[in-house]
Amino acid sequence: MPPVAASATVAAAPDDGRAGGAGYGRALALLATLFFMWGFITVINNTLLPHLRAVFDLNYTQTTLIESVWFIAYFVASIPSAKLIEKIGYKMSMVTGLLIMAAGALGMMVAASIPSYGVTLVMLFVIASGITLLQVAANPYVAVVGPAETASSRLTLVQALNSAGTMLAPLFGAYLILGRSKSGTAVAGTVLTPAERLADAHSVILPYGLVAAVLVVLAVVIARYPLPAMGSATSRMAREERKHHSLWSHRNLVFGIPAIFIYLIAEIGVANLFVNFVSQGDIANLTHEEAGRYLTFLWGGMMVGRFAGGAIMQKVRAETVLALAAVGAFVVMMITVLTHGPVAMWALILVGLFHSIMFPTIFTLGIKGLGPLTEEASGLLIMAIAGGALVVVQGKLADAFGLQTSFLLTAACELYIIFYALWGAKTKTTD
């Protein structure tokens, strides 16, 4: 993990003055658009998946494989991304990441024109690889584009804008993808003719063309904007100091890595199967377009929960808040599995509120008390995002036992988060 660690270490470097002054607010605003965009593009998948399921007549395993490919990119591309940053710098890496994403979006237009399930998988992998590079490159800048004492506030702000992107994306996808396709506007169970499948496939061309255009514009703006350069002296010093410490003697990190991994299985499984679930006749009996609009409530709940959770954790221990959120998530997931109609739908929507604080809280608890090991620990926790790739396991469960029953996997994930909050997150070492 050294390349990832090196990039994280640089993020902790003190401001050398080049990022200071009145201009840092504009730089932060520009960087915040990147967080918004990768949140937006990631969540478009939630409406894209039911669309592709209908176009290519996929089972749930094949449908969730699409998202698995997306998260495999986080694991595959993270270390190469860090190495690229060492060669071309952070600013040009951001530009490169945006252009890679734009290339993938253009490739999605090609995949829709053919249409081809295999090409779609490849192009989504390309987009996700670009997002991985963008995240590895952009996160350090948030820590240096202003005073060090307000770094946490800036990180919270860009995370909120990331949530805004995830909240708006379902509306975009529902209107431009599901709303313009036969499968998106028909009732559940409608069988499409070959001509209708082809027409539906073409409905992806316009939205991804718009996304590609925005990404290219952002790349040009960032390439021309005078963002501060960052040195490597702090990275070398920290790396030398860390040689005398062990990551694996810290229980909060050892159990925190699987906590992130497992949490991503839960979050991505809910989001990706939401539209198909609430469209079922015994749940809400909605068209995919209508269900896509309700998905906005799921992501909106996550945004609201982050603001509320941040305020609550100023007075209540993070471990306690995490445990209560995990208990709440387990309860609503069991309601989702055991009930029908609007009750099951709204229970699934509510899990977004309980999931909201989980990732940032687990991440913070995972690096707590690690001192000079914080950078490597952060790298490992980021790599654990690849857990989202295992959403294909829920797809297999849905095919074998039914979509509603498959959410028992999500409930099981919440149990591990409860364990982590109550015991695994303690900072006592394992020595």
XYZ file of C-alpha atoms in Angstrom:
431
model
C 0.000 0.000 0.000
C 2.949 2.493 -0.082
C 1.747 4.563 -3.083
C -1.672 5.128 -1.540
C -0.070 5.915 1.787
C 2.262 8.395 0.166
C -0.609 10.314 -1.354
C -2.454 10.386 1.944
C 0.629 11.603 3.760
C 0.995 14.529 1.442
C -2.601 15.390 2.215
C -1.575 16.040 5.779
C 1.179 18.438 4.785
C 0.775 21.886 6.278
C -0.279 24.762 4.075
C 2.797 26.440 2.673
C 0.950 29.633 1.897
C 0.356 28.993 -1.765
C -3.157 27.799 -1.025
C -3.916 30.577 1.372
C -5.427 34.013 0.934
C -8.745 35.061 -0.455
C -8.472 32.682 -3.401
C -8.699 29.429 -1.443
C -12.488 29.660 -1.221
C -12.741 29.632 -5.009
C -10.361 26.672 -5.188
C -12.455 24.804 -2.604
C -15.637 25.526 -4.549
C -14.016 24.148 -7.700
C -12.857 21.006 -5.897
C -16.329 20.554 -4.391
C -17.725 20.185 -7.928
C -15.541 17.084 -8.318
C -17.052 15.493 -5.188
C -20.514 16.360 -6.525
C -19.769 14.839 -9.928
C -18.394 11.506 -8.749
C -21.299 11.125 -6.330
C -23.712 12.000 -9.144
C -22.188 9.610 -11.677
C -21.913 6.753 -9.175
C -25.595 6.929 -8.260
C -26.757 7.125 -11.874
C -26.014 3.393 -11.747
C -28.999 2.936 -9.432
C -31.370 3.876 -12.261
C -29.129 2.436 -14.980
C -29.203 -1.082 -13.509
C -32.958 -1.736 -13.784
C -32.798 -0.202 -17.259
C -30.013 -2.554 -18.392
C -31.764 -5.494 -16.729
C -34.720 -4.907 -19.051
C -32.682 -4.087 -22.175
C -30.449 -7.174 -21.956
C -32.968 -9.426 -20.152
C -30.572 -9.989 -17.246
C -31.102 -11.993 -14.083
C -30.247 -10.387 -10.735
C -26.776 -11.945 -10.686
C -25.929 -10.387 -14.053
C -27.484 -7.089 -12.994
C -25.486 -6.792 -9.779
C -22.339 -7.888 -11.630
C -22.490 -4.476 -13.311
C -22.024 -2.780 -9.933
C -19.418 -5.320 -8.885
C -17.301 -4.351 -11.899
C -17.656 -0.732 -10.797
C -16.247 -1.380 -7.335
C -13.558 -3.772 -8.518
C -12.138 -0.692 -10.259
C -11.550 0.912 -6.838
C -9.344 -2.001 -5.868
C -7.555 -2.353 -9.206
C -6.995 1.324 -9.991
C -6.081 2.821 -6.603
C -2.372 1.907 -6.512
C -1.770 2.737 -10.208
C -3.545 6.043 -9.558
C -1.184 6.887 -6.711
C 1.833 6.022 -8.889
C 0.505 8.233 -11.667
C 0.117 11.115 -9.223
C 3.786 10.745 -8.255
C 4.738 11.161 -11.938
C 2.439 13.910 -13.203
C 1.275 15.659 -10.022
C -2.091 16.128 -8.350
C -3.544 18.777 -10.639
C -2.870 16.935 -13.884
C -4.079 13.705 -12.255
C -7.426 15.376 -11.580
C -7.596 16.463 -15.200
C -6.643 12.952 -16.342
C -9.276 11.381 -14.084
C -11.985 13.635 -15.518
C -10.919 12.834 -19.084
C -10.903 9.082 -18.346
C -14.432 9.417 -16.972
C -15.470 11.389 -20.069
C -13.987 8.674 -22.301
C -15.987 6.053 -20.400
C -19.178 8.117 -20.777
C -18.586 8.371 -24.526
C -17.979 4.614 -24.536
C -21.370 4.136 -22.863
C -22.906 5.937 -25.829
C -21.195 3.417 -28.131
C -22.349 0.495 -25.954
C -25.922 1.805 -26.141
C -25.730 2.161 -29.919
C -24.622 -1.450 -30.520
C -26.091 -2.420 -27.896
C -23.661 -4.624 -25.918
C -23.697 -5.864 -22.310
C -19.952 -6.643 -22.450
C -18.985 -3.215 -23.765
C -21.205 -1.634 -21.095
C -19.278 -3.481 -18.375
C -15.934 -2.324 -19.814
C -17.040 1.300 -20.091
C -18.398 1.376 -16.538
C -15.033 0.009 -15.360
C -13.324 2.855 -17.240
C -15.575 5.479 -15.613
C -15.004 3.997 -12.149
C -11.226 3.942 -12.729
C -11.372 7.634 -13.566
C -13.333 8.307 -10.374
C -10.739 6.362 -8.368
C -7.931 8.520 -9.773
C -9.999 11.633 -9.115
C -10.595 10.676 -5.476
C -6.958 9.828 -4.785
C -5.900 13.129 -6.375
C -8.653 15.465 -5.118
C -8.924 14.509 -1.438
C -5.472 15.915 -0.464
C -6.384 19.300 -1.905
C -9.335 19.678 0.433
C -6.867 19.638 3.323
C -4.607 22.380 1.927
C -6.844 24.948 0.232
C -7.346 26.873 3.452
C -6.352 27.182 7.124
C -5.382 23.888 8.771
C -7.717 24.507 11.717
C -10.786 24.403 9.426
C -9.753 21.310 7.438
C -12.459 19.137 9.061
C -15.118 21.713 8.236
C -14.044 21.742 4.594
C -14.114 17.947 4.400
C -17.637 17.907 5.847
C -18.748 20.483 3.297
C -17.505 18.568 0.270
C -18.997 15.334 1.643
C -22.344 17.111 1.878
C -22.023 18.187 -1.752
C -21.164 14.606 -2.644
C -24.458 13.627 -1.011
C -26.226 16.359 -2.989
C -24.925 14.702 -6.149
C -26.184 11.309 -5.028
C -29.589 12.815 -4.223
C -30.046 14.538 -7.595
C -28.741 11.700 -9.762
C -31.865 9.501 -9.397
C -34.028 12.364 -10.692
C -31.710 12.787 -13.676
C -31.688 9.046 -14.349
C -35.430 8.645 -13.829
C -36.236 11.459 -16.261
C -33.625 10.950 -18.999
C -33.175 7.159 -18.851
C -36.189 5.460 -17.286
C -38.682 8.137 -18.324
C -37.641 7.896 -21.978
C -37.739 4.102 -22.201
C -40.536 1.573 -22.606
C -39.210 -0.571 -19.728
C -39.059 2.463 -17.446
C -42.657 3.548 -18.010
C -44.307 0.118 -18.264
C -45.683 -1.848 -15.323
C -43.515 -4.556 -13.787
C -43.453 -7.798 -15.769
C -44.015 -6.226 -19.195
C -42.188 -8.189 -21.911
C -40.394 -6.001 -24.454
C -40.111 -6.750 -28.141
C -36.626 -6.717 -29.759
C -37.429 -3.339 -31.334
C -38.441 -1.905 -27.956
C -35.235 -3.215 -26.349
C -33.159 -1.493 -29.027
C -35.065 1.768 -28.586
C -34.621 1.555 -24.818
C -30.884 0.964 -25.195
C -30.595 4.162 -27.236
C -32.192 6.208 -24.421
C -28.829 6.088 -22.594
C -27.051 8.009 -25.368
C -28.300 11.513 -24.478
C -27.683 11.454 -20.697
C -24.171 10.057 -21.048
C -23.440 12.573 -23.787
C -24.397 15.352 -21.375
C -22.245 13.811 -18.636
C -19.249 13.547 -20.992
C -19.620 17.214 -21.994
C -19.711 18.398 -18.366
C -16.657 16.299 -17.483
C -14.627 17.726 -20.387
C -15.574 21.287 -19.385
C -14.507 20.574 -15.784
C -11.205 19.128 -17.005
C -10.492 22.282 -19.021
C -11.403 24.558 -16.088
C -9.178 22.673 -13.644
C -6.315 22.512 -16.138
C -6.416 26.315 -16.422
C -6.998 27.057 -12.712
C -3.865 27.878 -10.620
C -4.225 25.198 -7.949
C -1.356 25.019 -5.399
C 1.483 22.548 -5.877
C 2.332 20.113 -3.059
C 5.775 18.920 -2.033
C 6.988 15.503 -0.847
C 9.254 16.336 2.103
C 6.592 15.580 4.687
C 5.862 12.260 3.005
C 9.498 11.136 3.287
C 9.742 12.133 6.949
C 6.520 10.380 7.904
C 7.478 7.224 6.036
C 10.764 7.008 7.959
C 8.993 7.438 11.307
C 6.359 4.821 10.509
C 8.963 2.071 10.136
C 8.980 1.638 13.909
C 5.243 0.992 14.295
C 2.786 -1.771 13.365
C -0.641 -1.232 11.847
C -1.950 -4.598 12.928
C -1.610 -4.010 16.657
C -4.591 -1.605 16.602
C -7.920 -3.343 17.114
C -9.986 -0.394 15.850
C -8.218 -0.591 12.479
C -8.110 -4.397 12.255
C -11.890 -4.609 12.691
C -12.519 -1.289 10.936
C -11.268 -2.482 7.544
C -13.890 -5.268 7.293
C -16.465 -2.856 8.756
C -16.001 -0.532 5.759
C -15.965 -3.525 3.406
C -19.165 -4.986 4.871
C -20.926 -1.629 5.114
C -20.390 -1.064 1.373
C -22.088 -4.407 0.640
C -25.135 -3.153 2.554
C -25.259 0.354 1.087
C -24.723 -0.663 -2.532
C -27.090 -3.623 -2.337
C -29.931 -1.421 -1.093
C -29.328 1.344 -3.623
C -28.913 -0.893 -6.649
C -31.895 -3.152 -6.028
C -34.207 -0.402 -4.721
C -35.955 0.333 -8.035
C -36.581 -3.334 -8.823
C -37.820 -3.974 -5.272
C -40.345 -1.149 -4.949
C -41.599 -1.789 -8.506
C -42.895 -5.225 -7.486
C -46.651 -5.647 -7.410
C -46.808 -6.618 -3.734
C -44.612 -3.689 -2.628
C -45.511 -0.377 -4.324
C -46.447 -1.535 -7.854
C -44.635 1.402 -9.473
C -43.054 1.828 -12.866
C -39.266 2.026 -12.869
C -39.490 5.748 -13.613
C -41.716 6.331 -10.571
C -39.519 4.131 -8.389
C -36.464 6.112 -9.528
C -38.009 9.248 -8.079
C -38.483 7.554 -4.706
C -34.799 6.635 -4.768
C -34.145 10.354 -4.261
C -35.647 10.014 -0.770
C -33.155 7.262 0.061
C -30.149 9.435 -0.861
C -31.780 12.563 0.539
C -32.076 10.766 3.866
C -28.342 10.107 3.773
C -27.614 13.801 3.252
C -29.929 14.878 6.074
C -28.506 12.175 8.326
C -24.944 13.402 7.785
C -25.792 16.928 8.883
C -27.816 15.683 11.864
C -25.239 13.073 12.833
C -22.430 15.622 12.712
C -24.321 17.812 15.170
C -25.252 14.914 17.453
C -21.684 13.615 17.627
C -20.511 16.921 19.080
C -22.240 15.827 22.288
C -22.569 12.032 22.001
C -19.722 9.545 21.539
C -19.273 8.445 17.932
C -19.341 4.760 18.947
C -22.757 5.231 20.584
C -24.217 7.031 17.573
C -22.849 4.336 15.249
C -24.328 1.549 17.367
C -27.756 3.216 17.470
C -27.672 3.817 13.715
C -26.772 0.177 13.069
C -29.587 -1.042 15.335
C -32.014 1.260 13.501
C -30.775 -0.031 10.142
C -31.184 -3.658 11.256
C -34.763 -3.011 12.415
C -35.889 -1.320 9.201
C -34.223 -4.001 7.077
C -36.112 -6.725 8.941
C -39.320 -4.753 8.362
C -38.405 -4.615 4.666
C -37.989 -8.392 4.559
C -41.064 -9.326 6.601
C -43.724 -6.873 5.381
C -45.290 -5.855 2.084
C -46.800 -2.780 0.457
C -45.809 0.819 1.262
C -44.536 -0.219 4.704
C -41.777 -2.317 3.134
C -40.934 0.451 0.672
C -40.644 3.198 3.296
C -38.663 0.910 5.574
C -36.119 0.472 2.791
C -36.049 4.228 2.215
C -35.425 4.828 5.933
C -32.264 2.724 5.900
C -30.612 5.612 4.039
C -31.054 7.813 7.111
C -29.391 5.196 9.341
C -26.614 4.465 6.825
C -25.749 8.155 6.485
C -23.169 8.425 9.261
C -21.715 4.930 8.954
C -18.910 5.388 6.432
C -17.405 8.603 7.870
C -17.833 7.369 11.458
C -16.268 3.956 10.835
C -13.438 5.657 8.948
C -12.770 8.112 11.785
C -12.893 5.392 14.445
C -10.628 3.175 12.324
C -7.769 5.701 12.299
C -8.277 6.947 15.863
C -5.093 6.906 17.946
C -2.848 5.611 15.159
C -0.515 8.624 15.140
C 2.190 8.171 12.483
C 0.310 5.154 11.098
C -2.724 7.226 10.159
C -1.786 7.518 6.491
C -1.366 3.788 5.848
C -4.525 3.081 7.825
C -6.442 5.579 5.705
C -5.177 3.876 2.554
C -6.365 0.463 3.738
C -9.785 1.813 4.692
C -10.142 3.449 1.273
C -9.222 0.181 -0.435
C -11.999 -1.506 1.566
C -14.530 0.442 -0.522
C -14.068 -2.451 -2.958
C -16.524 -4.323 -0.716
C -19.235 -2.830 -2.906
C -18.187 -5.355 -5.559
C -19.701 -8.159 -3.470
C -23.190 -6.855 -4.152
C -23.218 -9.690 -6.698
C -23.676 -12.026 -3.710
C -27.028 -10.381 -3.033
C -27.864 -10.790 -6.700
C -27.283 -14.530 -6.417
C -29.445 -14.655 -3.268
C -32.208 -12.745 -5.089
C -32.131 -15.212 -7.973
C -32.170 -18.214 -5.634
C -34.567 -17.097 -2.872
C -36.321 -13.940 -4.091
C -35.429 -10.254 -4.080
C -37.139 -9.462 -0.776
C -35.449 -12.327 1.063
C -32.054 -11.226 -0.274
C -32.174 -8.170 2.002
C -31.440 -10.499 4.914
C -27.822 -10.100 3.760
C -28.106 -6.360 4.423
C -29.512 -7.041 7.877
C -26.566 -9.349 8.623
C -24.166 -6.576 7.588
C -25.796 -4.241 10.127
C -25.066 -6.792 12.871
C -21.337 -6.569 12.158
C -21.508 -2.762 12.379
C -23.165 -3.105 15.795
C -20.310 -5.399 16.877
C -17.744 -2.910 15.624
C -19.373 0.047 17.373
C -19.678 -1.755 20.719
C -16.349 -3.612 20.800
C -14.261 -3.580 17.639
C -13.818 0.202 17.588
C -12.108 0.328 20.985
C -8.633 1.772 20.598
C -6.938 -0.763 22.879
C -4.257 -2.578 20.865
C -4.327 -6.296 20.162
C -0.903 -6.824 21.766
